């Protein structure tokens, strides 16, 4: 008989803890299972082309030199079939992994608080969760994980990797990271903690003598839409003249949350999302809203904005003509369905594409901003791995990181190529003098800590958030 399944539209992110967030909606997929096949036994008939597989299974089970774990043999066969798809978003999950996957809908979890995905065969971080151990440790979007607790991640699928990173609150996990612009791997020891999933943050901002609303959505969880509606009502009570929606670093979430938010913002002129089956058949979903908001809206995006975030972004842009500010989004446009197997476990399989209102498939491409704005270089400043004092005439990658920080803070190190020259020494002395540190001209441990602390303060200061400032200026022009 036909079955109604829970559909996932996600960046295939798996929160590194006891929980996770995914985009979902109810949808009936094509009749992939023959309704008349073995209804009584509950098994699927073995096709003639599968006889070779059955023969190999029987031969290994009875003739191999050592006794074989039948369960592992079957799991290996399924994993092998899924691997031939060369689709990082299609994954076989055994009973234990499937149980953790089902737990991933919790409102909080124990872990480091980051979303991961397999991209071009590499295990990458999509985004750390706001205020999570991962964010506090300094992990960034697009960081590539190469080792977990000293072991290579080669050959691990998404859920195997997440299992190694997961653990009890208070325990630590060590990740070796490769980062763009850094020649050597970076080593992070992160203590796991409980990470509550708080997804909506709002604030009233004033710019150019006008009041604007600002709402940051960090992911699309079960209560996100209600929280968004409540926060927006409070902002509207202040008679805002525009709204900034910030989905930078938002890896996705439950489609129902996106649907409920879009129902408040976009009209039914076009479908806010289209789901396309393998056959080419499409299902379209519309908002019932007749009029959009009476004030302009801008959306902040970056490479960490993925999946459900991209559904929101594309709908606002292609239906309402909303201005998008920042950098290109991640680009995740496929639909996965976790199917419980009768023998246990789940097969999470890519079964459809999602398309934008205008029918565009953004998978692997992302969504370009209307106005491209890069953040200041120090927003991507790399942590300094302190081993010894850095001083005159040394050449080290960590000196380069320090030079970038000094430049971002308004000091003048001269070169930023990692060579510690006299100009860099002068900049270090000036920084130490201002911060009331011993004036040595060397980058010692206290200087490193102060540099990184000041950079963190600069990033938190919204005056230095150029993307946000451009968004506010854009709203002023549209009033």
Coordinates of N, CA, C and O in Angstrom, one line a residue, residues 58-224:
X58 N 25.3 -15.9 0.1 CA 25.3 -17.2 0.6 C 26.7 -17.8 0.6 O 27.1 -18.5 1.5
X59 N 27.5 -17.5 -0.4 CA 28.8 -18.0 -0.6 C 29.7 -17.5 0.6 O 30.5 -18.3 1.2
X60 N 29.7 -16.2 0.8 CA 30.5 -15.6 1.9 C 30.0 -16.2 3.3 O 30.9 -16.5 4.1
X61 N 28.7 -16.3 3.4 CA 28.2 -16.7 4.7 C 28.6 -18.1 5.1 O 28.9 -18.5 6.3
X62 N 28.7 -19.0 4.1 CA 29.0 -20.4 4.4 C 30.4 -20.9 4.0 O 30.8 -21.9 4.6
X63 N 31.1 -20.1 3.2 CA 32.4 -20.6 2.8 C 33.6 -19.8 3.1 O 34.8 -20.2 3.0
X64 N 33.4 -18.5 3.6 CA 34.5 -17.7 3.9 C 35.3 -18.3 5.1 O 34.7 -19.0 5.9
X65 N 36.6 -18.0 5.1 CA 37.5 -18.7 6.0 C 37.2 -18.4 7.5 O 37.5 -19.2 8.4
X66 N 36.5 -17.3 7.8 CA 36.1 -17.0 9.2 C 34.6 -16.8 9.2 O 34.0 -16.5 8.2
X67 N 34.1 -16.9 10.4 CA 32.7 -16.7 10.6 C 32.3 -15.2 10.4 O 33.0 -14.3 10.8
X68 N 31.2 -15.0 9.7 CA 30.8 -13.6 9.3 C 29.6 -13.2 10.0 O 28.7 -14.0 10.2
X69 N 29.7 -11.9 10.5 CA 28.5 -11.3 11.1 C 27.5 -11.0 10.0 O 27.6 -10.1 9.2
X70 N 26.4 -11.8 10.0 CA 25.4 -11.6 9.0 C 24.8 -10.2 8.9 O 24.6 -9.7 7.8
X71 N 24.6 -9.6 10.1 CA 24.0 -8.2 10.1 C 25.0 -7.3 9.4 O 24.5 -6.4 8.6
X72 N 26.3 -7.4 9.7 CA 27.2 -6.5 9.1 C 27.3 -6.7 7.6 O 27.5 -5.8 6.8
X73 N 27.2 -7.9 7.2 CA 27.2 -8.3 5.8 C 26.1 -7.6 5.0 O 26.3 -7.1 3.9
X74 N 24.9 -7.7 5.6 CA 23.7 -7.0 5.0 C 23.9 -5.5 4.9 O 23.6 -4.9 3.9
X75 N 24.3 -5.0 6.1 CA 24.5 -3.5 6.1 C 25.6 -3.1 5.1 O 25.4 -2.0 4.4
X76 N 26.6 -3.9 4.9 CA 27.7 -3.5 3.9 C 27.1 -3.6 2.5 O 27.5 -2.7 1.7
X77 N 26.2 -4.5 2.2 CA 25.6 -4.6 0.9 C 24.8 -3.3 0.6 O 24.8 -2.8 -0.5
X78 N 24.0 -2.9 1.6 CA 23.2 -1.7 1.5 C 24.0 -0.5 1.3 O 23.8 0.3 0.4
X79 N 25.0 -0.4 2.1 CA 25.9 0.8 2.1 C 26.6 0.8 0.7 O 26.9 1.9 0.1
X80 N 27.0 -0.4 0.2 CA 27.6 -0.4 -1.1 C 26.7 0.1 -2.2 O 27.1 0.8 -3.1
X81 N 25.4 -0.3 -2.2 CA 24.5 0.2 -3.2 C 24.3 1.7 -3.1 O 24.3 2.4 -4.1
X82 N 24.2 2.2 -1.9 CA 24.0 3.6 -1.7 C 25.2 4.4 -2.2 O 25.2 5.5 -2.8
X83 N 26.4 3.8 -1.9 CA 27.7 4.5 -2.3 C 27.8 4.6 -3.8 O 28.4 5.6 -4.3
X84 N 27.2 3.7 -4.6 CA 27.3 3.8 -6.0 C 26.5 5.0 -6.6 O 26.7 5.4 -7.7
X85 N 25.6 5.5 -5.8 CA 24.8 6.7 -6.2 C 25.7 8.0 -6.2 O 25.4 8.9 -6.9
X86 N 26.8 7.9 -5.5 CA 27.7 9.1 -5.4 C 27.0 10.4 -5.0 O 27.2 11.4 -5.6
X87 N 26.1 10.2 -4.1 CA 25.2 11.3 -3.6 C 25.5 11.4 -2.1 O 25.1 10.5 -1.3
X88 N 26.1 12.4 -1.6 CA 26.4 12.6 -0.2 C 25.2 12.7 0.7 O 25.3 12.6 1.9
X89 N 24.1 13.0 0.1 CA 22.9 13.2 0.9 C 22.0 11.9 1.0 O 21.0 11.9 1.7
X90 N 22.4 10.9 0.3 CA 21.7 9.6 0.4 C 22.6 8.7 1.4 O 23.7 8.5 1.1
X91 N 22.0 8.3 2.5 CA 22.7 7.6 3.5 C 21.9 6.4 4.1 O 20.7 6.6 4.3
X92 N 22.6 5.3 4.3 CA 22.0 4.2 5.0 C 22.3 4.4 6.5 O 23.5 4.6 6.9
X93 N 21.3 4.3 7.4 CA 21.5 4.4 8.8 C 21.1 3.1 9.5 O 19.9 2.7 9.3
X94 N 21.9 2.5 10.3 CA 21.6 1.3 11.0 C 20.6 1.7 12.1 O 20.3 2.9 12.3
X95 N 20.2 0.7 12.9 CA 19.2 1.0 14.0 C 19.6 2.1 14.9 O 18.9 3.0 15.3
X96 N 20.9 2.0 15.4 CA 21.4 2.9 16.3 C 21.5 4.3 15.8 O 21.1 5.3 16.4
X97 N 22.0 4.4 14.5 CA 22.1 5.8 13.9 C 20.7 6.3 13.6 O 20.4 7.5 13.8
X98 N 19.8 5.5 13.2 CA 18.4 5.9 12.9 C 17.7 6.4 14.2 O 17.0 7.4 14.1
X99 N 18.0 5.8 15.3 CA 17.5 6.3 16.6 C 18.0 7.6 16.9 O 17.2 8.5 17.3
X100 N 19.3 7.9 16.7 CA 19.8 9.2 16.9 C 19.2 10.2 16.0 O 19.0 11.4 16.3
X101 N 19.0 9.8 14.8 CA 18.4 10.7 13.8 C 17.0 11.1 14.2 O 16.7 12.3 14.1
X102 N 16.2 10.2 14.7 CA 14.9 10.5 15.2 C 14.9 11.4 16.4 O 14.0 12.2 16.6
X103 N 16.0 11.3 17.2 CA 16.2 12.2 18.4 C 16.6 13.6 18.0 O 16.5 14.5 18.8
X104 N 16.9 13.7 16.7 CA 17.5 15.0 16.3 C 16.4 16.1 16.2 O 16.8 17.2 15.9
X105 N 15.2 15.8 16.6 CA 14.2 16.8 16.6 C 14.1 17.5 17.9 O 13.2 18.4 18.2
X106 N 14.9 17.1 18.9 CA 14.9 17.7 20.2 C 15.1 19.2 20.2 O 15.8 19.7 19.2
X107 N 14.7 19.9 21.2 CA 14.9 21.4 21.2 C 16.2 21.8 21.7 O 16.6 22.9 21.7
X108 N 17.0 20.8 22.3 CA 18.4 21.0 22.7 C 19.1 19.7 22.5 O 18.5 18.7 22.4
X109 N 20.4 19.8 22.6 CA 21.2 18.6 22.4 C 22.6 18.8 23.1 O 23.0 19.9 23.3
X110 N 23.3 17.7 23.3 CA 24.6 17.7 23.9 C 25.6 17.5 22.7 O 25.5 16.5 22.0
X111 N 26.5 18.5 22.5 CA 27.4 18.3 21.4 C 28.3 19.6 21.3 O 28.4 20.4 22.3
X112 N 28.8 19.8 20.1 CA 29.6 21.1 19.9 C 28.8 22.1 19.3 O 29.2 23.3 19.3
X113 N 27.7 21.8 18.6 CA 26.8 22.8 18.0 C 27.3 23.3 16.7 O 27.7 24.4 16.5
X114 N 27.4 22.4 15.7 CA 27.8 22.8 14.3 C 27.0 21.9 13.3 O 26.7 20.7 13.7
X115 N 26.8 22.4 12.1 CA 26.2 21.6 11.1 C 27.3 21.1 10.1 O 28.2 21.9 9.8
X116 N 27.3 19.9 9.7 CA 28.3 19.4 8.8 C 27.6 18.8 7.6 O 26.4 18.5 7.6
X117 N 28.4 18.7 6.5 CA 27.9 18.1 5.3 C 29.1 17.5 4.5 O 30.2 17.9 4.8
X118 N 28.8 16.7 3.6 CA 29.9 16.2 2.7 C 29.7 16.9 1.4 O 28.7 16.8 0.7
X119 N 30.7 17.7 1.0 CA 30.7 18.5 -0.2 C 31.9 18.2 -1.0 O 33.1 18.3 -0.6
X120 N 31.7 17.7 -2.2 CA 32.8 17.3 -3.1 C 33.7 16.3 -2.5 O 34.9 16.4 -2.6
X121 N 33.1 15.4 -1.7 CA 33.9 14.3 -1.1 C 34.6 14.8 0.2 O 35.3 13.9 0.8
X122 N 34.4 16.0 0.6 CA 35.0 16.5 1.8 C 34.0 16.7 2.9 O 32.9 17.2 2.7
X123 N 34.4 16.5 4.2 CA 33.6 16.7 5.3 C 33.8 18.2 5.7 O 34.8 18.6 6.2
X124 N 32.7 19.0 5.6 CA 32.9 20.4 5.8 C 31.9 20.9 6.8 O 30.8 20.3 7.0
X125 N 32.2 22.0 7.5 CA 31.3 22.6 8.4 C 30.5 23.6 7.7 O 31.0 24.5 7.0
X126 N 29.1 23.5 7.7 CA 28.3 24.5 7.1 C 28.2 25.7 7.9 O 28.4 26.8 7.4
X127 N 27.9 25.5 9.2 CA 27.9 26.7 10.1 C 27.9 26.3 11.5 O 27.2 25.3 11.9
X128 N 28.6 27.0 12.4 CA 28.4 26.7 13.8 C 27.2 27.4 14.3 O 26.8 28.5 13.8
X129 N 26.5 26.8 15.3 CA 25.3 27.5 15.9 C 25.7 28.6 16.8 O 26.8 28.6 17.4
X130 N 24.9 29.6 16.8 CA 25.2 30.8 17.6 C 25.4 30.5 19.0 O 24.6 29.8 19.6
X131 N 26.5 31.0 19.6 CA 26.8 30.8 21.0 C 27.1 29.4 21.4 O 27.1 29.0 22.6
X132 N 27.4 28.5 20.4 CA 27.7 27.1 20.7 C 29.2 27.0 21.0 O 30.0 27.9 20.7
X133 N 29.6 25.8 21.6 CA 31.0 25.5 21.8 C 31.8 25.6 20.5 O 32.9 26.1 20.5
X134 N 31.2 25.2 19.4 CA 31.9 25.3 18.1 C 32.2 26.7 17.7 O 33.3 27.1 17.2
X135 N 31.2 27.6 17.9 CA 31.4 29.0 17.5 C 32.4 29.7 18.4 O 33.3 30.4 18.0
X136 N 32.3 29.4 19.7 CA 33.2 30.0 20.7 C 34.7 29.5 20.5 O 35.6 30.2 20.8
X137 N 34.8 28.2 20.0 CA 36.2 27.7 19.7 C 36.8 28.3 18.5 O 38.0 28.3 18.4
X138 N 35.9 28.9 17.6 CA 36.5 29.5 16.4 C 36.3 28.8 15.1 O 36.8 29.2 14.1
X139 N 35.4 27.7 15.1 CA 35.1 27.1 13.9 C 34.3 28.0 13.0 O 33.5 28.8 13.4
X140 N 34.5 27.8 11.7 CA 33.9 28.7 10.7 C 33.2 27.9 9.6 O 33.6 26.8 9.3
X141 N 32.3 28.6 8.9 CA 31.7 27.9 7.7 C 32.8 27.6 6.7 O 33.7 28.4 6.5
X142 N 32.6 26.5 6.0 CA 33.5 26.0 5.0 C 34.8 25.4 5.6 O 35.7 24.9 4.8
X143 N 35.0 25.3 6.9 CA 36.1 24.6 7.5 C 36.0 23.1 7.1 O 34.9 22.5 7.1
X144 N 37.1 22.5 6.7 CA 37.1 21.1 6.3 C 37.7 20.3 7.5 O 38.8 20.5 7.9
X145 N 36.9 19.3 7.9 CA 37.4 18.4 9.0 C 38.2 17.3 8.4 O 37.7 16.6 7.5
X146 N 39.4 17.2 8.8 CA 40.3 16.1 8.2 C 40.6 15.0 9.2 O 40.8 13.9 8.9
X147 N 40.5 15.3 10.5 CA 40.7 14.3 11.6 C 39.8 14.5 12.7 O 39.4 15.7 13.1
X148 N 39.3 13.5 13.4 CA 38.5 13.5 14.6 C 39.3 12.7 15.6 O 39.5 11.5 15.5
X149 N 39.7 13.3 16.7 CA 40.5 12.7 17.7 C 41.7 12.0 17.2 O 42.0 10.8 17.6
X150 N 42.3 12.6 16.2 CA 43.6 12.1 15.6 C 43.4 11.1 14.5 O 44.3 10.7 13.8
X151 N 42.1 10.6 14.2 CA 41.8 9.6 13.2 C 41.3 10.3 11.9 O 40.5 11.2 12.0
X152 N 41.8 9.9 10.8 CA 41.4 10.5 9.5 C 39.9 10.2 9.3 O 39.3 9.2 9.7
X153 N 39.2 11.2 8.7 CA 37.8 11.0 8.4 C 37.6 10.4 7.0 O 36.4 10.2 6.6
X154 N 38.6 10.0 6.3 CA 38.5 9.4 5.0 C 37.7 8.1 5.1 O 37.9 7.2 6.0
X155 N 36.7 8.0 4.2 CA 35.8 6.8 4.2 C 34.6 6.9 5.1 O 33.7 6.0 5.0
X156 N 34.6 7.9 5.9 CA 33.4 8.0 6.8 C 32.3 8.7 6.1 O 32.5 9.7 5.3
X157 N 31.0 8.2 6.3 CA 29.9 9.0 5.8 C 29.5 10.0 6.8 O 30.1 10.1 7.9
X158 N 28.5 10.8 6.5 CA 28.1 11.9 7.4 C 27.7 11.5 8.8 O 28.1 12.1 9.8
X159 N 27.0 10.4 8.9 CA 26.5 9.9 10.2 C 27.6 9.2 11.0 O 27.7 9.3 12.2
X160 N 28.5 8.6 10.3 CA 29.7 8.0 11.0 C 30.6 9.1 11.6 O 31.0 8.9 12.7
X161 N 30.8 10.1 10.8 CA 31.6 11.2 11.3 C 30.9 11.9 12.5 O 31.6 12.2 13.5
X162 N 29.6 12.1 12.4 CA 28.9 12.8 13.5 C 28.9 11.9 14.8 O 29.0 12.5 15.9
X163 N 28.9 10.6 14.6 CA 28.9 9.7 15.7 C 30.2 9.9 16.5 O 30.3 9.8 17.7
X164 N 31.3 10.1 15.8 CA 32.6 10.2 16.4 C 32.7 11.6 17.1 O 33.5 11.7 18.1
X165 N 32.0 12.6 16.6 CA 32.1 13.9 17.2 C 31.2 14.0 18.4 O 31.4 14.8 19.4
X166 N 30.1 13.3 18.4 CA 29.1 13.3 19.5 C 29.7 12.8 20.8 O 30.7 12.1 20.8
X167 N 29.0 13.1 21.9 CA 29.5 12.6 23.2 C 28.8 13.3 24.3 O 28.0 14.2 24.1
X168 N 29.1 12.9 25.5 CA 28.5 13.5 26.7 C 28.9 14.9 27.0 O 30.1 15.3 26.7
X169 N 28.1 15.6 27.6 CA 28.4 17.0 28.0 C 29.6 16.9 29.0 O 29.7 16.1 29.9
X170 N 30.5 17.9 28.7 CA 31.7 17.9 29.6 C 32.9 17.2 29.0 O 34.0 17.4 29.5
X171 N 32.7 16.3 28.1 CA 33.8 15.6 27.4 C 34.3 16.4 26.3 O 33.6 17.3 25.7
X172 N 35.5 16.1 25.8 CA 36.1 16.9 24.8 C 36.3 16.1 23.5 O 36.5 14.9 23.6
X173 N 36.3 16.8 22.4 CA 36.6 16.1 21.1 C 37.7 17.1 20.4 O 37.6 18.3 20.5
X174 N 38.6 16.4 19.7 CA 39.7 17.2 19.0 C 39.4 17.1 17.5 O 39.3 16.0 17.0
X175 N 39.4 18.2 16.9 CA 39.2 18.3 15.4 C 40.4 18.9 14.7 O 40.9 20.0 15.2
X176 N 40.9 18.3 13.7 CA 41.9 18.9 12.8 C 41.2 19.5 11.6 O 40.4 18.8 10.9
X177 N 41.4 20.8 11.4 CA 40.7 21.5 10.4 C 41.6 22.1 9.3 O 42.7 22.6 9.6
X178 N 41.2 22.0 8.1 CA 41.9 22.7 7.0 C 41.0 23.9 6.6 O 39.8 23.8 6.5
X179 N 41.6 25.1 6.5 CA 40.8 26.3 6.3 C 41.4 27.0 5.1 O 42.6 27.1 4.9
X180 N 40.5 27.6 4.3 CA 41.0 28.4 3.1 C 41.9 29.5 3.5 O 41.6 30.2 4.5
X181 N 43.0 29.6 2.9 CA 44.0 30.7 3.2 C 45.0 30.3 4.2 O 45.9 31.1 4.6
X182 N 44.9 29.1 4.8 CA 45.8 28.6 5.8 C 46.5 27.3 5.3 O 45.8 26.3 4.9
X183 N 47.8 27.3 5.2 CA 48.5 26.2 4.6 C 48.6 25.0 5.5 O 48.6 23.8 5.0
X184 N 48.6 25.2 6.8 CA 48.7 24.1 7.8 C 47.3 23.8 8.4 O 46.5 24.7 8.5
X185 N 47.1 22.6 8.9 CA 45.9 22.3 9.6 C 45.8 22.9 10.9 O 46.9 23.2 11.6
X186 N 44.6 23.3 11.4 CA 44.4 23.9 12.7 C 43.8 22.8 13.6 O 43.0 22.0 13.2
X187 N 44.2 22.9 14.8 CA 43.8 21.9 15.8 C 42.9 22.5 16.9 O 43.3 23.5 17.5
X188 N 41.7 22.0 17.0 CA 40.7 22.5 18.0 C 40.3 21.4 19.0 O 39.9 20.4 18.6
X189 N 40.5 21.7 20.3 CA 39.9 20.8 21.3 C 38.6 21.5 21.8 O 38.7 22.6 22.4
X190 N 37.5 20.9 21.7 CA 36.2 21.5 22.0 C 35.5 20.7 23.0 O 35.3 19.4 22.9
X191 N 35.1 21.3 24.1 CA 34.3 20.6 25.1 C 32.8 20.6 24.8 O 32.2 21.7 24.6
X192 N 32.3 19.4 24.7 CA 30.8 19.3 24.4 C 30.0 19.9 25.5 O 30.4 19.9 26.7
X193 N 28.8 20.4 25.1 CA 27.9 21.1 26.1 C 26.5 20.9 25.6 O 26.3 20.5 24.5
X194 N 25.6 21.3 26.5 CA 24.2 21.3 26.0 C 24.0 22.6 25.2 O 24.3 23.7 25.7
X195 N 23.4 22.4 24.0 CA 23.2 23.5 23.1 C 21.7 23.7 22.9 O 21.1 22.9 22.2
X196 N 21.1 24.7 23.5 CA 19.7 25.0 23.3 C 19.5 25.6 21.9 O 20.4 26.3 21.4
X197 N 18.5 25.2 21.2 CA 18.2 25.7 19.9 C 17.3 26.9 20.0 O 16.1 26.8 19.9
X198 N 17.9 28.0 20.2 CA 17.2 29.3 20.2 C 17.3 29.9 18.8 O 18.5 30.1 18.3
X199 N 16.3 30.1 18.0 CA 16.4 30.3 16.6 C 16.1 31.7 16.1 O 16.4 32.1 15.0
X200 N 15.4 32.5 17.0 CA 15.0 33.8 16.5 C 15.5 34.9 17.5 O 15.3 34.8 18.7
X201 N 16.2 35.9 17.0 CA 16.7 37.0 17.8 C 16.3 38.3 17.1 O 16.5 38.5 15.9
X202 N 15.7 39.3 17.8 CA 15.2 40.5 17.2 C 15.7 41.7 17.9 O 16.1 41.6 19.1
X203 N 15.7 42.8 17.2 CA 16.2 44.1 17.8 C 15.7 45.3 17.0 O 15.5 45.1 15.7
X204 N 15.4 46.3 17.6 CA 15.0 47.6 17.0 C 16.3 48.4 16.7 O 17.1 48.6 17.6
X205 N 16.5 48.8 15.4 CA 17.7 49.5 15.1 C 17.2 50.9 14.5 O 16.2 51.0 13.8
X206 N 18.1 51.9 14.7 CA 17.8 53.2 14.2 C 19.0 53.6 13.3 O 20.1 53.4 13.6
X207 N 18.6 54.1 12.1 CA 19.6 54.5 11.1 C 19.0 55.6 10.3 O 17.9 55.5 9.8
X208 N 19.8 56.7 10.2 CA 19.3 57.8 9.4 C 18.0 58.5 9.9 O 17.2 59.0 9.2
X209 N 17.9 58.4 11.2 CA 16.7 59.0 11.9 C 15.4 58.1 11.7 O 14.3 58.6 12.1
X210 N 15.6 56.9 11.2 CA 14.4 56.0 11.1 C 14.6 54.8 11.9 O 15.7 54.4 12.2
X211 N 13.4 54.1 12.2 CA 13.5 52.9 13.0 C 13.2 51.7 12.0 O 12.3 51.7 11.3
X212 N 14.1 50.7 12.2 CA 14.0 49.5 11.4 C 14.0 48.3 12.3 O 14.7 48.3 13.3
X213 N 13.3 47.2 11.8 CA 13.3 46.0 12.6 C 14.5 45.1 12.1 O 14.8 45.1 10.9
X214 N 15.0 44.3 13.0 CA 16.1 43.4 12.6 C 15.7 42.0 13.2 O 15.5 41.9 14.5
X215 N 15.6 41.0 12.4 CA 15.3 39.6 12.9 C 16.3 38.7 12.4 O 16.5 38.5 11.2
X216 N 17.1 38.0 13.3 CA 18.0 37.0 12.9 C 17.4 35.6 13.1 O 16.9 35.3 14.2
X217 N 17.4 34.8 12.1 CA 16.9 33.4 12.1 C 18.1 32.5 12.0 O 18.7 32.4 10.9
X218 N 18.5 31.8 13.1 CA 19.7 30.9 13.0 C 19.4 29.6 12.5 O 20.3 28.9 12.0
X219 N 18.2 29.1 12.5 CA 17.8 27.8 11.9 C 16.2 27.8 11.9 O 15.6 28.6 12.6
X220 N 15.6 26.8 11.2 CA 14.2 26.7 11.2 C 13.7 25.5 11.9 O 13.6 24.4 11.4
X221 N 13.5 25.7 13.2 CA 13.1 24.6 14.1 C 11.5 24.7 14.3 O 10.8 25.5 13.7
X222 N 11.0 23.8 15.1 CA 9.6 23.7 15.3 C 8.9 25.0 15.7 O 7.8 25.3 15.2
X223 N 9.5 25.7 16.6 CA 8.8 26.9 17.1 C 9.3 28.2 16.5 O 8.9 29.3 16.9
X224 N 10.1 28.1 15.4 CA 10.7 29.3 14.8 C 9.6 30.2 14.3 O 9.7 31.4 14.5

